[in-house]
Amino acid sequence: WDAEQQERARVVARDAVVLAREIDDAATLSFCLLALHDAEWTFGSAERRLPMVDEMRELARAGGDRELMAEARLLRAAAMMELGDPATLRELERYCTAADGLGHARGRWGALSRRAVAALVHGRFDDARSLGVAAAELGERIGEPDAPGVWDTLRIEIDRFGGGWAHISPGAHWVPSANWPPLRSLLLLANGDVDGA
């Protein structure tokens, strides 16, 4: 998305939240809060997103929506991680437990992939890679659209912390060059392209 599309998404999502509050429908409001959260998700937005996530989680709890409760835990853990909160890994494990408890393959994929992240944060690179591979394989089998991006991002970080990026091509399909220029810059630098970086 370009900046204009991003701003339009924010406006539409904010309006949707206002309307959902007016009609006083918890399920609609939680869905609109999720849309607003995603529209607001940019660098440095974690503090703004946390109240949305917390409200979403409370609405989901009140409505018995276990899927949305798990999603809210994941989004909360992501925001906490961005803020450097030491309780992040506890929240991430709460998400994994909730996702496992959903009883379906997408939940298992979510738990596996995020347990790989936790292993990476703890410096257990072999565990992170094996959990990541298992998640990627499951994600491919079930057609999870986020699986390739989650695995690629995890693989970048495993490689970065486990020995460097020099072997990674900056032109690889999973390098989000348009949206993540700092990452592309680091990859170019690791491959010796100082001017490009």
mmCIF file of C-alpha atoms in Angstrom:
data_model
loop_
_atom_site.group_PDB
_atom_site.id
_atom_site.type_symbol
_atom_site.label_atom_id
_atom_site.label_comp_id
_atom_site.label_asym_id
_atom_site.label_seq_id
_atom_site.Cartn_x
_atom_site.Cartn_y
_atom_site.Cartn_z
ATOM 1 C CA TRP A 1 0.000 0.000 0.000
ATOM 2 C CA ASP A 2 1.093 3.537 -0.593
ATOM 3 C CA ALA A 3 0.660 6.293 2.010
ATOM 4 C CA GLU A 4 -2.646 7.463 0.544
ATOM 5 C CA GLN A 5 -4.151 3.964 0.648
ATOM 6 C CA GLN A 6 -2.881 3.461 4.190
ATOM 7 C CA GLU A 7 -4.496 6.692 5.359
ATOM 8 C CA ARG A 8 -7.753 5.791 3.608
ATOM 9 C CA ALA A 9 -7.761 2.429 5.394
ATOM 10 C CA ARG A 10 -7.287 4.206 8.729
ATOM 11 C CA VAL A 11 -10.166 6.591 8.048
ATOM 12 C CA VAL A 12 -12.505 3.795 6.987
ATOM 13 C CA ALA A 13 -11.529 1.634 9.985
ATOM 14 C CA ARG A 14 -11.997 4.523 12.443
ATOM 15 C CA ASP A 15 -15.424 5.263 10.964
ATOM 16 C CA ALA A 16 -16.337 1.589 11.217
ATOM 17 C CA VAL A 17 -15.404 1.546 14.921
ATOM 18 C CA VAL A 18 -17.578 4.620 15.555
ATOM 19 C CA LEU A 19 -20.532 3.005 13.769
ATOM 20 C CA ALA A 20 -20.040 -0.289 15.595
ATOM 21 C CA ARG A 21 -20.101 1.535 18.917
ATOM 22 C CA GLU A 22 -23.308 3.299 17.891
ATOM 23 C CA ILE A 23 -25.108 0.071 17.051
ATOM 24 C CA ASP A 24 -23.748 -1.496 20.254
ATOM 25 C CA ASP A 25 -22.861 -4.851 18.711
ATOM 26 C CA ALA A 26 -19.867 -6.468 20.432
ATOM 27 C CA ALA A 27 -19.009 -8.895 17.623
ATOM 28 C CA THR A 28 -19.082 -6.133 15.016
ATOM 29 C CA LEU A 29 -17.062 -3.826 17.250
ATOM 30 C CA SER A 30 -14.377 -6.456 17.863
ATOM 31 C CA PHE A 31 -14.067 -7.088 14.109
ATOM 32 C CA CYS A 32 -13.830 -3.325 13.438
ATOM 33 C CA LEU A 33 -11.204 -2.913 16.172
ATOM 34 C CA LEU A 34 -9.159 -5.643 14.513
ATOM 35 C CA ALA A 35 -9.403 -3.777 11.193
ATOM 36 C CA LEU A 36 -8.394 -0.515 12.896
ATOM 37 C CA HIS A 37 -5.494 -2.233 14.631
ATOM 38 C CA ASP A 38 -4.193 -3.557 11.322
ATOM 39 C CA ALA A 39 -4.663 -0.202 9.584
ATOM 40 C CA GLU A 40 -2.731 1.517 12.386
ATOM 41 C CA TRP A 41 0.097 -1.066 12.452
ATOM 42 C CA THR A 42 3.139 0.938 11.434
ATOM 43 C CA PHE A 43 6.522 1.512 13.011
ATOM 44 C CA GLY A 44 6.214 3.097 16.445
ATOM 45 C CA SER A 45 2.484 2.413 16.826
ATOM 46 C CA ALA A 46 2.583 -0.251 19.558
ATOM 47 C CA GLU A 47 1.364 2.023 22.356
ATOM 48 C CA ARG A 48 -1.627 3.134 20.249
ATOM 49 C CA ARG A 49 -2.479 -0.442 19.315
ATOM 50 C CA LEU A 50 -2.431 -1.965 22.800
ATOM 51 C CA PRO A 51 -5.714 -0.397 23.993
ATOM 52 C CA MET A 52 -7.444 -1.615 20.809
ATOM 53 C CA VAL A 53 -6.114 -5.122 21.380
ATOM 54 C CA ASP A 54 -7.146 -5.123 25.032
ATOM 55 C CA GLU A 55 -10.668 -3.985 24.179
ATOM 56 C CA MET A 56 -10.843 -6.578 21.424
ATOM 57 C CA ARG A 57 -9.798 -9.289 23.880
ATOM 58 C CA GLU A 58 -12.423 -8.235 26.440
ATOM 59 C CA LEU A 59 -15.161 -8.210 23.805
ATOM 60 C CA ALA A 60 -14.038 -11.623 22.590
ATOM 61 C CA ARG A 61 -14.002 -12.985 26.129
ATOM 62 C CA ALA A 62 -17.491 -11.634 26.804
ATOM 63 C CA GLY A 63 -18.754 -13.155 23.561
ATOM 64 C CA GLY A 64 -16.953 -16.479 24.001
ATOM 65 C CA ASP A 65 -14.978 -15.999 20.773
ATOM 66 C CA ARG A 66 -11.895 -18.127 21.432
ATOM 67 C CA GLU A 67 -10.416 -17.425 17.973
ATOM 68 C CA LEU A 68 -10.464 -13.683 18.520
ATOM 69 C CA MET A 69 -9.180 -14.043 22.091
ATOM 70 C CA ALA A 70 -6.172 -15.952 20.758
ATOM 71 C CA GLU A 71 -5.633 -13.391 17.984
ATOM 72 C CA ALA A 72 -5.739 -10.575 20.533
ATOM 73 C CA ARG A 73 -3.097 -12.333 22.637
ATOM 74 C CA LEU A 74 -0.843 -12.634 19.585
ATOM 75 C CA LEU A 75 -1.302 -8.971 18.671
ATOM 76 C CA ARG A 76 -0.684 -7.977 22.282
ATOM 77 C CA ALA A 77 2.547 -9.990 22.363
ATOM 78 C CA ALA A 78 3.686 -8.341 19.109
ATOM 79 C CA ALA A 79 3.079 -4.850 20.521
ATOM 80 C CA MET A 80 4.785 -5.770 23.793
ATOM 81 C CA MET A 81 7.799 -7.068 21.879
ATOM 82 C CA GLU A 82 7.999 -3.811 19.929
ATOM 83 C CA LEU A 83 8.027 -1.951 23.254
ATOM 84 C CA GLY A 84 10.710 -4.204 24.739
ATOM 85 C CA ASP A 85 8.390 -5.414 27.500
ATOM 86 C CA PRO A 86 10.038 -8.265 29.461
ATOM 87 C CA ALA A 87 6.632 -9.966 29.861
ATOM 88 C CA THR A 88 6.396 -10.495 26.092
ATOM 89 C CA LEU A 89 7.385 -14.161 26.129
ATOM 90 C CA ARG A 90 4.793 -14.985 28.793
ATOM 91 C CA GLU A 91 2.111 -13.335 26.635
ATOM 92 C CA LEU A 92 3.413 -15.160 23.570
ATOM 93 C CA GLU A 93 3.142 -18.498 25.387
ATOM 94 C CA ARG A 94 -0.421 -17.593 26.433
ATOM 95 C CA TYR A 95 -1.178 -17.105 22.753
ATOM 96 C CA CYS A 96 0.437 -20.464 21.880
ATOM 97 C CA THR A 97 -1.599 -22.258 24.544
ATOM 98 C CA ALA A 98 -4.798 -20.577 23.342
ATOM 99 C CA ALA A 99 -3.992 -21.341 19.677
ATOM 100 C CA ASP A 100 -3.233 -24.996 20.470
ATOM 101 C CA GLY A 101 -6.528 -25.164 22.352
ATOM 102 C CA LEU A 102 -8.536 -24.113 19.311
ATOM 103 C CA GLY A 103 -8.246 -27.683 18.032
ATOM 104 C CA HIS A 104 -7.589 -26.985 14.370
ATOM 105 C CA ALA A 105 -4.602 -26.944 12.046
ATOM 106 C CA ARG A 106 -4.381 -23.169 11.718
ATOM 107 C CA GLY A 107 -4.172 -22.897 15.507
ATOM 108 C CA ARG A 108 -1.421 -25.532 15.588
ATOM 109 C CA TRP A 109 0.436 -23.599 12.860
ATOM 110 C CA GLY A 110 0.154 -20.369 14.857
ATOM 111 C CA ALA A 111 1.429 -22.009 18.020
ATOM 112 C CA LEU A 112 4.321 -23.756 16.258
ATOM 113 C CA SER A 113 5.447 -20.644 14.405
ATOM 114 C CA ARG A 114 5.326 -18.435 17.487
ATOM 115 C CA ARG A 115 7.075 -21.014 19.646
ATOM 116 C CA ALA A 116 9.831 -20.825 17.027
ATOM 117 C CA VAL A 117 9.991 -17.073 17.664
ATOM 118 C CA ALA A 118 10.253 -17.678 21.412
ATOM 119 C CA ALA A 119 13.077 -20.193 20.860
ATOM 120 C CA LEU A 120 14.886 -17.623 18.723
ATOM 121 C CA VAL A 121 14.550 -14.944 21.393
ATOM 122 C CA HIS A 122 16.000 -17.394 23.927
ATOM 123 C CA GLY A 123 18.952 -18.064 21.591
ATOM 124 C CA ARG A 124 17.945 -21.662 20.885
ATOM 125 C CA PHE A 125 18.638 -21.422 17.140
ATOM 126 C CA ASP A 126 18.356 -25.148 16.374
ATOM 127 C CA ASP A 127 14.974 -25.332 18.132
ATOM 128 C CA ALA A 128 13.847 -22.163 16.370
ATOM 129 C CA ARG A 129 14.771 -23.622 12.990
ATOM 130 C CA SER A 130 13.146 -27.017 13.607
ATOM 131 C CA LEU A 131 9.948 -25.447 14.949
ATOM 132 C CA GLY A 132 9.967 -22.984 12.052
ATOM 133 C CA VAL A 133 10.393 -25.731 9.469
ATOM 134 C CA ALA A 134 7.585 -27.751 11.066
ATOM 135 C CA ALA A 135 5.337 -24.671 11.038
ATOM 136 C CA ALA A 136 6.232 -23.883 7.415
ATOM 137 C CA GLU A 137 5.449 -27.452 6.326
ATOM 138 C CA LEU A 138 2.124 -27.464 8.175
ATOM 139 C CA GLY A 139 1.301 -24.008 6.822
ATOM 140 C CA GLU A 140 1.944 -25.173 3.269
ATOM 141 C CA ARG A 141 -0.206 -28.289 3.742
ATOM 142 C CA ILE A 142 -3.172 -26.284 5.020
ATOM 143 C CA GLY A 143 -2.741 -23.368 2.621
ATOM 144 C CA GLU A 144 -2.078 -20.779 5.331
ATOM 145 C CA PRO A 145 -1.422 -17.540 3.419
ATOM 146 C CA ASP A 146 0.825 -16.101 6.151
ATOM 147 C CA ALA A 147 3.046 -19.187 6.384
ATOM 148 C CA PRO A 148 5.652 -18.220 3.736
ATOM 149 C CA GLY A 149 6.125 -14.711 5.128
ATOM 150 C CA VAL A 150 6.303 -15.879 8.742
ATOM 151 C CA TRP A 151 8.868 -18.572 7.872
ATOM 152 C CA ASP A 152 10.930 -16.226 5.718
ATOM 153 C CA THR A 153 11.030 -13.561 8.433
ATOM 154 C CA LEU A 154 11.955 -16.150 11.046
ATOM 155 C CA ARG A 155 14.640 -17.596 8.770
ATOM 156 C CA ILE A 156 16.176 -14.139 8.271
ATOM 157 C CA GLU A 157 16.434 -13.661 12.022
ATOM 158 C CA ILE A 158 17.777 -17.166 12.683
ATOM 159 C CA ASP A 159 20.448 -16.561 10.055
ATOM 160 C CA ARG A 160 21.227 -13.089 11.377
ATOM 161 C CA PHE A 161 21.698 -14.197 14.972
ATOM 162 C CA GLY A 162 23.110 -17.585 14.123
ATOM 163 C CA GLY A 163 25.902 -16.598 11.780
ATOM 164 C CA GLY A 164 25.154 -13.695 9.504
ATOM 165 C CA TRP A 165 23.361 -12.752 6.345
ATOM 166 C CA ALA A 166 26.131 -12.749 3.749
ATOM 167 C CA HIS A 167 24.688 -15.788 1.943
ATOM 168 C CA ILE A 168 21.185 -14.260 1.649
ATOM 169 C CA SER A 169 20.448 -12.579 -1.661
ATOM 170 C CA PRO A 170 19.025 -9.065 -1.255
ATOM 171 C CA GLY A 171 16.815 -9.769 -4.264
ATOM 172 C CA ALA A 172 15.175 -12.818 -2.691
ATOM 173 C CA HIS A 173 11.392 -12.857 -3.072
ATOM 174 C CA TRP A 174 10.774 -12.622 0.649
ATOM 175 C CA VAL A 175 12.781 -9.465 1.235
ATOM 176 C CA PRO A 176 10.078 -6.833 1.790
ATOM 177 C CA SER A 177 12.070 -4.054 0.146
ATOM 178 C CA ALA A 178 9.197 -1.650 -0.401
ATOM 179 C CA ASN A 179 7.864 -1.781 3.151
ATOM 180 C CA TRP A 180 11.028 -2.599 5.080
ATOM 181 C CA PRO A 181 13.898 -0.518 3.632
ATOM 182 C CA PRO A 182 16.093 -0.990 6.739
ATOM 183 C CA LEU A 183 16.051 -4.765 6.257
ATOM 184 C CA ARG A 184 16.901 -4.478 2.564
ATOM 185 C CA SER A 185 19.707 -2.089 3.492
ATOM 186 C CA LEU A 186 21.162 -4.564 5.994
ATOM 187 C CA LEU A 187 20.997 -7.379 3.460
ATOM 188 C CA LEU A 188 22.730 -5.246 0.821
ATOM 189 C CA LEU A 189 25.404 -4.307 3.347
ATOM 190 C CA ALA A 190 25.931 -7.951 4.331
ATOM 191 C CA ASN A 191 26.505 -8.695 0.645
ATOM 192 C CA GLY A 192 29.058 -5.911 0.294
ATOM 193 C CA ASP A 193 26.907 -3.348 -1.530
ATOM 194 C CA VAL A 194 27.700 -0.295 0.612
ATOM 195 C CA ASP A 195 26.403 2.178 -1.979
ATOM 196 C CA GLY A 196 23.128 0.291 -2.387
ATOM 197 C CA ALA A 197 22.705 0.034 1.378
#
